[in-house]
GROMACS .gro file of C-alpha atoms in nm:
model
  376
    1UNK     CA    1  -3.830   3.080   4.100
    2UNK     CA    2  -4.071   3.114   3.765
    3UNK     CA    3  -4.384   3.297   3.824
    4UNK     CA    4  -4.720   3.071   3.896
    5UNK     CA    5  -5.041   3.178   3.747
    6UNK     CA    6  -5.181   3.263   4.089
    7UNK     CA    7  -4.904   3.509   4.151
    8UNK     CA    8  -4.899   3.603   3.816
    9UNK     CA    9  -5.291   3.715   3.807
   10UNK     CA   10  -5.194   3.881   4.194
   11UNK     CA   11  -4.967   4.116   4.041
   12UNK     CA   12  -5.201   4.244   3.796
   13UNK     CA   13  -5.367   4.533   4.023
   14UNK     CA   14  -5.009   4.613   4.081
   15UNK     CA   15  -4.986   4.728   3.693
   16UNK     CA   16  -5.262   4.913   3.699
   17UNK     CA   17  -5.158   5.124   4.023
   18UNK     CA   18  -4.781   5.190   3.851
   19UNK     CA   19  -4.952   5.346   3.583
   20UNK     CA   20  -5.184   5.549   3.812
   21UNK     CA   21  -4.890   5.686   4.002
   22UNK     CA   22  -4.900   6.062   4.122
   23UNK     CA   23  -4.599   6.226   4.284
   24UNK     CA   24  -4.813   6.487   4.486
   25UNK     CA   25  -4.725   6.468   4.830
   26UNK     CA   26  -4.964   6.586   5.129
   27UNK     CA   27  -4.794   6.740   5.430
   28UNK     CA   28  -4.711   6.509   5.742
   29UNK     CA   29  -4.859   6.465   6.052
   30UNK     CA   30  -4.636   6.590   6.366
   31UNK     CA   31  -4.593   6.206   6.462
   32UNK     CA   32  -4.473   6.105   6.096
   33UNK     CA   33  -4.243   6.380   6.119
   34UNK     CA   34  -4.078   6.312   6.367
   35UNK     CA   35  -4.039   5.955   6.198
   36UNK     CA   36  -3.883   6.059   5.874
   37UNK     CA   37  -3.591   6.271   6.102
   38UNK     CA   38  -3.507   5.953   6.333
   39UNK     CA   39  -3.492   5.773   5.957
   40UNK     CA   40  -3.313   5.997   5.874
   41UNK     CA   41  -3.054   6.045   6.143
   42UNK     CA   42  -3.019   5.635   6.156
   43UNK     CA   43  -2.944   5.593   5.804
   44UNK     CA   44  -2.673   5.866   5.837
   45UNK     CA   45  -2.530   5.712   6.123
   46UNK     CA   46  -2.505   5.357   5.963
   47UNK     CA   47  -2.386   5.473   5.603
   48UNK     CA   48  -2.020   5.622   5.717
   49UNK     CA   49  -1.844   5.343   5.504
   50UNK     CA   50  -1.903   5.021   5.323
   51UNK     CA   51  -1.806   4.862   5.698
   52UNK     CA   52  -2.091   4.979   5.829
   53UNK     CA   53  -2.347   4.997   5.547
   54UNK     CA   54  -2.319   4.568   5.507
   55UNK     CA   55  -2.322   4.519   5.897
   56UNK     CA   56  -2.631   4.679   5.886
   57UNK     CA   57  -2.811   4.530   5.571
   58UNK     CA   58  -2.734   4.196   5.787
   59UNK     CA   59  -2.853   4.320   6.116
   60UNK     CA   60  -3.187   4.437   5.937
   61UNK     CA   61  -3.194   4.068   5.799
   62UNK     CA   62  -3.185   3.933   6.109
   63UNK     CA   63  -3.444   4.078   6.219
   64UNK     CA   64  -3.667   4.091   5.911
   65UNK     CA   65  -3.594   3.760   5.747
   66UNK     CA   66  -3.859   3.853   5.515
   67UNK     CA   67  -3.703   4.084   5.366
   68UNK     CA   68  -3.507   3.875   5.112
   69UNK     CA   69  -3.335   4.178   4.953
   70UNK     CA   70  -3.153   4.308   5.294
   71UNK     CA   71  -2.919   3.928   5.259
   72UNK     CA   72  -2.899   4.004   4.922
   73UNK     CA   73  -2.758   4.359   4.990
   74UNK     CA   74  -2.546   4.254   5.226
   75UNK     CA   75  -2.342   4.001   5.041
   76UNK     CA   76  -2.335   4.228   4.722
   77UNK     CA   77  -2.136   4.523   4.953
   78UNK     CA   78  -1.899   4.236   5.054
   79UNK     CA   79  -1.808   4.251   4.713
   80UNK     CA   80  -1.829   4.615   4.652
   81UNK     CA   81  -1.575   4.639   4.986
   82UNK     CA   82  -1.315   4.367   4.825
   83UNK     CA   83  -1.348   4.558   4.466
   84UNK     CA   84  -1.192   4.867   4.675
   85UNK     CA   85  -0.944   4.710   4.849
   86UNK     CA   86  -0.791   4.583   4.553
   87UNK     CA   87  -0.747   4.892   4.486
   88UNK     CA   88  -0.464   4.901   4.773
   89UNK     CA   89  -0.386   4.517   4.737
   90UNK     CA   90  -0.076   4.337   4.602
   91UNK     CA   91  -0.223   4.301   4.241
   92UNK     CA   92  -0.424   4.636   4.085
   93UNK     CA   93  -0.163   4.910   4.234
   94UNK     CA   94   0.034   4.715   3.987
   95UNK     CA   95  -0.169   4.814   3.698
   96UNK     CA   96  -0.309   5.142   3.788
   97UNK     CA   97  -0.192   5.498   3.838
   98UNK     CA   98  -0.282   5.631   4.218
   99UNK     CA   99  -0.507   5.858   3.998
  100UNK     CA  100  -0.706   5.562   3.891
  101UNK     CA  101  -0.724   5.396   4.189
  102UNK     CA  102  -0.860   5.727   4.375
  103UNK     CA  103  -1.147   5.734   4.095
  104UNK     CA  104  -1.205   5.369   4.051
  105UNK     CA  105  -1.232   5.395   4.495
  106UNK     CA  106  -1.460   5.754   4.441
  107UNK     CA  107  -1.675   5.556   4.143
  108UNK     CA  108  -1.781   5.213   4.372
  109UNK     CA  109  -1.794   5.457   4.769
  110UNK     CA  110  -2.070   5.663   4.555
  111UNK     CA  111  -2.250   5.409   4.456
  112UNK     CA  112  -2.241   5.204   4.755
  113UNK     CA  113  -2.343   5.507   5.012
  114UNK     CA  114  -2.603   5.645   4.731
  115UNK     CA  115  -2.788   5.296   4.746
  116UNK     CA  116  -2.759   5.277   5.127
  117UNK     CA  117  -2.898   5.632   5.149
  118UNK     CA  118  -3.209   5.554   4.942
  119UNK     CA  119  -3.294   5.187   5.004
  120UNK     CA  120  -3.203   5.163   5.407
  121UNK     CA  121  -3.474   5.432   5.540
  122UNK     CA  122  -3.729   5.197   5.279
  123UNK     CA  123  -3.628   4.888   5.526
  124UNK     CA  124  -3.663   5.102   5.830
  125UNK     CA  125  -3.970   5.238   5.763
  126UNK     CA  126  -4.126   4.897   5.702
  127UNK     CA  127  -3.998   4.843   6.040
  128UNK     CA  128  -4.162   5.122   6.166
  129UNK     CA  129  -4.471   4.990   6.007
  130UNK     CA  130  -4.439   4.640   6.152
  131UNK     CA  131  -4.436   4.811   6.504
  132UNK     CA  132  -4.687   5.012   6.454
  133UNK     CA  133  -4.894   4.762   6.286
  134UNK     CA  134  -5.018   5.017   6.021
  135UNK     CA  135  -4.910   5.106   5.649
  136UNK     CA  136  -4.686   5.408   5.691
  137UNK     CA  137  -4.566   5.416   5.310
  138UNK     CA  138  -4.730   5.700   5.193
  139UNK     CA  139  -4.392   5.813   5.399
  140UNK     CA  140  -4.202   5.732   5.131
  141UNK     CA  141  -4.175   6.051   4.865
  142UNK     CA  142  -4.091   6.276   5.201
  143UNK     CA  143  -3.772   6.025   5.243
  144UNK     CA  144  -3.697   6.099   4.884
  145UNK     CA  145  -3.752   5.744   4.777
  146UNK     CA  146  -3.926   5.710   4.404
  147UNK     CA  147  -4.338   5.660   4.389
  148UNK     CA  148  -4.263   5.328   4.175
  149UNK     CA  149  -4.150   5.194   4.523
  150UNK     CA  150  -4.436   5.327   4.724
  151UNK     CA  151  -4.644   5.086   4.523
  152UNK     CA  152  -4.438   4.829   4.531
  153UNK     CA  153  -4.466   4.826   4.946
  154UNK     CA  154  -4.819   4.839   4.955
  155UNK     CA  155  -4.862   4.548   4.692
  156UNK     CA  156  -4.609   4.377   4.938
  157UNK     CA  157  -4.799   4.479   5.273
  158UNK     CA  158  -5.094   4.369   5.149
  159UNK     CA  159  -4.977   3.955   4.938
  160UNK     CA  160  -4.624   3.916   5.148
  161UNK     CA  161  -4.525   3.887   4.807
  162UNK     CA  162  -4.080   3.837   4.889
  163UNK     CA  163  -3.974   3.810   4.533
  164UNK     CA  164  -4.187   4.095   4.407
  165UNK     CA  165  -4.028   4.367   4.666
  166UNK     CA  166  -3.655   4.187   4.569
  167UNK     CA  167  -3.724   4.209   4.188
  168UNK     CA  168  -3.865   4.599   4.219
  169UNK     CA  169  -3.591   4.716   4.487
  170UNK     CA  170  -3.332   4.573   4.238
  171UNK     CA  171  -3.508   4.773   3.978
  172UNK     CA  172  -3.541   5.064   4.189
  173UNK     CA  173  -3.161   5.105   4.277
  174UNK     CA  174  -3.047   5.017   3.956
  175UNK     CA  175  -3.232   5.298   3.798
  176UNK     CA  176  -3.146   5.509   4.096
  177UNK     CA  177  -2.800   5.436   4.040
  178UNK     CA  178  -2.843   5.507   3.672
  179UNK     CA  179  -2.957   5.878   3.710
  180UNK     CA  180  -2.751   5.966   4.073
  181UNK     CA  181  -2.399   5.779   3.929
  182UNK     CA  182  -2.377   5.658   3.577
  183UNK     CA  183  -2.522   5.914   3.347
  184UNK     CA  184  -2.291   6.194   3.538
  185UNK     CA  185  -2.028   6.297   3.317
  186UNK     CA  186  -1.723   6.317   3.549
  187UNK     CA  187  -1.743   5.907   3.637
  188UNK     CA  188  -1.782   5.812   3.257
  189UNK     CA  189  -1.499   6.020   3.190
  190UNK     CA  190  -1.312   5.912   3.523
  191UNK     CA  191  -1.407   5.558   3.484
  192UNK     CA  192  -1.641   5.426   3.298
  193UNK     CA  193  -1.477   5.484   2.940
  194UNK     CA  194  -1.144   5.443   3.057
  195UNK     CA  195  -0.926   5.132   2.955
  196UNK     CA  196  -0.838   4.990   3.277
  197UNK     CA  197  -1.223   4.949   3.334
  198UNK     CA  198  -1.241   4.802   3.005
  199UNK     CA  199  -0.969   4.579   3.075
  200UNK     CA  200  -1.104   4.460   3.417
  201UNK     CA  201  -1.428   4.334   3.173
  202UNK     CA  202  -1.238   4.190   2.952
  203UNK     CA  203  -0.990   3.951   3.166
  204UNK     CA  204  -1.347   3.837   3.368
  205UNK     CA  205  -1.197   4.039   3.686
  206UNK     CA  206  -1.559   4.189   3.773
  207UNK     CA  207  -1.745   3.883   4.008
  208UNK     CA  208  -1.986   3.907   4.242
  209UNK     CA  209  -1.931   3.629   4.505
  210UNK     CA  210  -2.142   3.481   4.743
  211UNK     CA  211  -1.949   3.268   4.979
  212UNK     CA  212  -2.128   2.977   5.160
  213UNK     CA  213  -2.032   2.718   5.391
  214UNK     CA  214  -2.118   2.362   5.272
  215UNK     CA  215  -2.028   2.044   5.528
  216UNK     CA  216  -1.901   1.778   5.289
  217UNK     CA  217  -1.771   1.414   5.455
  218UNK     CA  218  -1.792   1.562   5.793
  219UNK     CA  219  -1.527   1.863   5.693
  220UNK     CA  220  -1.648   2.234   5.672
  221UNK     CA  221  -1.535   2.364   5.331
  222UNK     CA  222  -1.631   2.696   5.155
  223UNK     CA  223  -1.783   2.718   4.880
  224UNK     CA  224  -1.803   3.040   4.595
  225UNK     CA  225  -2.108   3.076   4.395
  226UNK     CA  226  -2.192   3.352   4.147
  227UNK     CA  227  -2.217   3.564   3.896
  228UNK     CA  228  -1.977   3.709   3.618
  229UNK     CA  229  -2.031   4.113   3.602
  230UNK     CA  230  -2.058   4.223   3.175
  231UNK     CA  231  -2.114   4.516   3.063
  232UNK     CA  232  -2.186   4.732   3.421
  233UNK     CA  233  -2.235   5.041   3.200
  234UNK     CA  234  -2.579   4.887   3.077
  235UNK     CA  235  -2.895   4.969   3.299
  236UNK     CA  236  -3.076   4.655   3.161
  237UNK     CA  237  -2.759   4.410   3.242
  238UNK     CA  238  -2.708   4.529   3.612
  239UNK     CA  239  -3.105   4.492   3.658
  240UNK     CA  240  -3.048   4.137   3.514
  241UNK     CA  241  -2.744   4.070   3.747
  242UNK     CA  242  -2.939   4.150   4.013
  243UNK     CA  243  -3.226   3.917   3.960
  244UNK     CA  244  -2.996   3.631   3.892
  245UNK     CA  245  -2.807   3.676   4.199
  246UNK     CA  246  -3.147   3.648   4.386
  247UNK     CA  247  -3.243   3.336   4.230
  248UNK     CA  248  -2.898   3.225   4.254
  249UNK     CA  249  -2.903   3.301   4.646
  250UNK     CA  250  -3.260   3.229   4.680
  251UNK     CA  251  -3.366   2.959   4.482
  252UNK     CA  252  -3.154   2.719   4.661
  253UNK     CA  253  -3.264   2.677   5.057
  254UNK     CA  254  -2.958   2.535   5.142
  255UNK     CA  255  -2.715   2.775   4.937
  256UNK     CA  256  -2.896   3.104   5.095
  257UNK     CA  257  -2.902   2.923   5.490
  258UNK     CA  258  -2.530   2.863   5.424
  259UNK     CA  259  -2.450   3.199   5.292
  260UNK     CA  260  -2.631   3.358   5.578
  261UNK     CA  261  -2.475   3.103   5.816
  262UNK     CA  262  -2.137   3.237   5.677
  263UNK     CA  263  -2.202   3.606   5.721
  264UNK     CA  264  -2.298   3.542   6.071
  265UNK     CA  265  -1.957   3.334   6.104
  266UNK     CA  266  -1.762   3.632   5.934
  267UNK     CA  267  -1.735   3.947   6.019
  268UNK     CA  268  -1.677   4.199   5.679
  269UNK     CA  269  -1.341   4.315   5.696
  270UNK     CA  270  -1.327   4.442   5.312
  271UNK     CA  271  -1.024   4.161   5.272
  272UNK     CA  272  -1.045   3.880   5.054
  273UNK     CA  273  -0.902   3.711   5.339
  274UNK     CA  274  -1.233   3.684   5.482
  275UNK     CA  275  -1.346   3.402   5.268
  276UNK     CA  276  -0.962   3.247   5.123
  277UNK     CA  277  -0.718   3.322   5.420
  278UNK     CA  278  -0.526   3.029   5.258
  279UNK     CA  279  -0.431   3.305   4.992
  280UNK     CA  280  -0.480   3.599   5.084
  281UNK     CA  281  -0.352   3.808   5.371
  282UNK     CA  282  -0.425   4.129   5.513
  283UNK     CA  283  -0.072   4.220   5.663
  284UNK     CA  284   0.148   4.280   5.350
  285UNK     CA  285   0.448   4.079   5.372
  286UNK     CA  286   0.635   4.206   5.018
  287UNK     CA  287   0.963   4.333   5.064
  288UNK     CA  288   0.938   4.700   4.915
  289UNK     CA  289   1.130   4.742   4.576
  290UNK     CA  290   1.108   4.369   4.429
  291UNK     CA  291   0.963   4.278   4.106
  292UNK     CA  292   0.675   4.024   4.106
  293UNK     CA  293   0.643   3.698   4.107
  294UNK     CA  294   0.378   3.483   4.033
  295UNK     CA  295   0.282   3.330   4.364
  296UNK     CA  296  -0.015   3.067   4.256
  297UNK     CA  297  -0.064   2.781   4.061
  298UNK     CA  298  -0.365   2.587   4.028
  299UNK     CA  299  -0.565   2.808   4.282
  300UNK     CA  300  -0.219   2.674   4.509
  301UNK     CA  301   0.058   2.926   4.676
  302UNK     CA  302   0.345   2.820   4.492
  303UNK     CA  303   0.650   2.641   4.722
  304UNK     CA  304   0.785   2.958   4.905
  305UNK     CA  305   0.537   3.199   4.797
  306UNK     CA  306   0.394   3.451   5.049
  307UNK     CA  307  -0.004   3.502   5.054
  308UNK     CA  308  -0.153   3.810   4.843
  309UNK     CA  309  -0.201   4.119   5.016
  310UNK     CA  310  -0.575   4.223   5.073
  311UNK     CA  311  -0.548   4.478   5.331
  312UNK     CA  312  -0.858   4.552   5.541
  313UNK     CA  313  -1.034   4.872   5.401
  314UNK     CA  314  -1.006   5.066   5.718
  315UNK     CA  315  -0.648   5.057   5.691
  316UNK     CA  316  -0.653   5.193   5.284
  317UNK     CA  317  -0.948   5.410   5.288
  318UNK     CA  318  -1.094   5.653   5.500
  319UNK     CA  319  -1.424   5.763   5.526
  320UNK     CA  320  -1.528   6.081   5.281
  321UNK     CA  321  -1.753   6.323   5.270
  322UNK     CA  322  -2.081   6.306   5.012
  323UNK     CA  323  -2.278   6.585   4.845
  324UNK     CA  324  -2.649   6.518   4.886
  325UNK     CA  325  -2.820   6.300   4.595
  326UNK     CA  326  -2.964   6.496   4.319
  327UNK     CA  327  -3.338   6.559   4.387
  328UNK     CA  328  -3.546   6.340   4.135
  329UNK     CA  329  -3.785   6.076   4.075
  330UNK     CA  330  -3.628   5.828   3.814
  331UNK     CA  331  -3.998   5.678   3.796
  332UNK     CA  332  -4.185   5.869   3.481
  333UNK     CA  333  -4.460   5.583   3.394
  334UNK     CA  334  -4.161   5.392   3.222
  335UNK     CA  335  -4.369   5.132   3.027
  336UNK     CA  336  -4.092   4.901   3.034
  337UNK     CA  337  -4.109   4.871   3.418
  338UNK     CA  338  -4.388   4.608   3.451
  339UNK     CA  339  -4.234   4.340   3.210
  340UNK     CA  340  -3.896   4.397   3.410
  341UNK     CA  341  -4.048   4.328   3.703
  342UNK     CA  342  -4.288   4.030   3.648
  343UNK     CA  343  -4.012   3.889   3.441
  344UNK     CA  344  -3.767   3.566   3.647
  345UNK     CA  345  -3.421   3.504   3.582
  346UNK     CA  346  -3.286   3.195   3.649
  347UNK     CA  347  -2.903   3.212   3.709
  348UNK     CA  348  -2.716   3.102   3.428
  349UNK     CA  349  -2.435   2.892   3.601
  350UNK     CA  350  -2.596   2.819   3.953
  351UNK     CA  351  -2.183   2.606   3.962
  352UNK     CA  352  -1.885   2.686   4.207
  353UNK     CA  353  -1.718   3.065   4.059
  354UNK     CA  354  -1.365   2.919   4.253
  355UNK     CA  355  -1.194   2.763   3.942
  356UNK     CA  356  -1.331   3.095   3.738
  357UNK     CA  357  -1.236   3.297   4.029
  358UNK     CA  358  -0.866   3.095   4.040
  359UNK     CA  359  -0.851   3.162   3.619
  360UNK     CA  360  -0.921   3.567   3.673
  361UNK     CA  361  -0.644   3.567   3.944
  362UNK     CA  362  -0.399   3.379   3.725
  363UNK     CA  363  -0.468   3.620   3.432
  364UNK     CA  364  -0.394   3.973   3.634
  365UNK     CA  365  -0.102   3.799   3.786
  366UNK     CA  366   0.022   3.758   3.478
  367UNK     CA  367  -0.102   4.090   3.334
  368UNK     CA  368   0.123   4.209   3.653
  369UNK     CA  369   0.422   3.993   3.599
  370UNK     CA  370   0.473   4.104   3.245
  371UNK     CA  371   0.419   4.518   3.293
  372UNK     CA  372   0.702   4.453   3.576
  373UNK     CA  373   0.913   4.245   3.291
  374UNK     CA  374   0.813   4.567   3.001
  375UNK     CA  375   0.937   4.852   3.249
  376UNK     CA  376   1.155   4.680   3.465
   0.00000   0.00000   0.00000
């Protein structure tokens, strides 16, 4: 997915108008008005919990195949929903306090809903725009949504340009995240700095999955690509996760019409059963009181063993209520922001994640196994 000169020299206009970008915003017309409260109201009633948020990333996709970034979305808050039912699952309860696993839950709910809540009424008012066959993104700053991105949907009304509006909406909610999440004190003291999230980095836990369906000697079989998560602290590295899950999803026809295929297939539950029912479970079958046991071997139940416990997150978690966003444009002429943008990344290990998958389950079982050994 490397840049060709043609839309290399295309994006050049597209420089000049970041670094002409004003944040003065005239008042709206009744009609528009009325727009940016039905936005409003819609995005509300779809961002209630991570359920809902990635049924309707993939319902927007459906509709807007286009719009590479809404699959993208989508399969990226499968894996936020799995990271938080872990949190209730057979293995992390294990190794965290109900204190941690309240803040770890608090830390990823944020930052799903915050990203729903400021890149969902961007995809709906490009819908509105479609209908009405007519730019409406001088909308945008009155939704709250950063100038950077008002240029970036004109460049893309005006060249169709897919990978552009992926690359700067990945850039846009990573630095949205940065200012709304990551640089508040109470989640770097809750979880960012803490050990456990250390320790998740450091036994490979952290993997963003994309699941995908691939018919092999006339027998379905599912497939796991993706990407190792390092360093999520780092605004640069999640900006470069991003992009290489897009080319990773993207860059391959077949991978991204199988992954789609598969999210039509599969509803999102939240439980890893979803894409490994041969392993995981979402009834929890332990009896209560019983030190563990390791169950797998070689990616394989062992003889006797019971599947893992990945409860669906309706059951574990409820919906909460969140404090509005702070009110602020991340986007202050940041010279850095072109050569992010115009920059490709090609995935570094486009290969099946199931054997490094398999290796990070093996290691917290064992991380499990042994703190039940240490305090009986």
């Amino acid at each position: 997915m490397g840049l060709s000169w043609y839309q290399y020299a295309s994006r050049l206009p597209l420089a000049m108008n970041l670094g002409r970008v004003r944040t003065a915003t005239a008042p709206l017309p009744a009609q528009d008005q009325k727009t940016v409260e039905r936005i409003r109201q819609e995005t509300l009633a779809h961002n209630r919990d991570n359920i809902d948020r990635t049924r309707a990333y993939l319902s927007f996709y459906q509709k807007h195949p286009e719009i590479h970034w809404a699959l993208l979305a989508h399969l990226v808050s499968r894996n936020a929903g799995w990271s938080m039912t872990d949190l209730r699952g057979e293995l992390l309860p294990r190794l965290l306090r109900s204190k941690e696993q309240q803040d770890y839950f608090l830390f990823l709910e944020r930052g799903n809903w915050l990203i729903f809540h400021d890149a969902y009424p961007q995809l709906l008012l490009y819908e509105e725009s479609v209908r009405r066959q007519t730019n409406l993104f001088y909308i945008l700053p009155h939704l709250g949504v950063s100038t950077f991105m008002q240029v970036i949907w004109n460049h893309f009304w005006k060249t169709s340009d897919k990978e552009l509006l992926t690359i700067g909406l990945i850039i846009n909610e990573q630095n949205y995240l940065e200012e709304q999440v990551m640089k508040e004190p109470g989640y770097q003291n809750s979880v960012v700095r803490t050990i456990p999230f250390a320790l998740q980095e450091l036994l490979q836990l952290n993997m963003i999955l994309l699941p995908h369906r691939k018919v092999a000697d006339e027998r379905d079989s599912l497939q796991l690509a993706g990407e190792r998560v390092f360093h999520f602290a780092s605004l640069p590295e999640r900006i470069s996760l991003g992009k290489r899950l897009y080319s990773l999803l993207f860059g391959d026809t077949n991978r991204q019409e199988a992954a789609y295929a598969w999210a039509l297939e599969q509803p999102h539950t939240g439980s890893r059963k979803d894409y490994w029912p041969h392993l995981f479970h979402d009834v929890n079958d332990l009896a209560p009181g019983k030190p563990y046991q390791v169950k797998l071997i070689n990616c394989q139940l062992r003889s006797g063993a019971k599947r893992l416990f990945s409860p669906v997150l309706r059951q574990v978690w409820r919906p909460i209520h969140h404090e509005p966003p702070k009110e602020l444009d991340w986007y202050k002429d940041k010279s850095d922001v072109w050569r992010v943008l115009t920059r490709t990344e090609e995935t570094a290990n486009a290969a099946e994640m199931s054997e490094a998958y398999c290796q990070a389950l093996a290691k917290i079982e064992w991380a499990v196994a042994a703190r039940t050994r240490i305090l009986g």
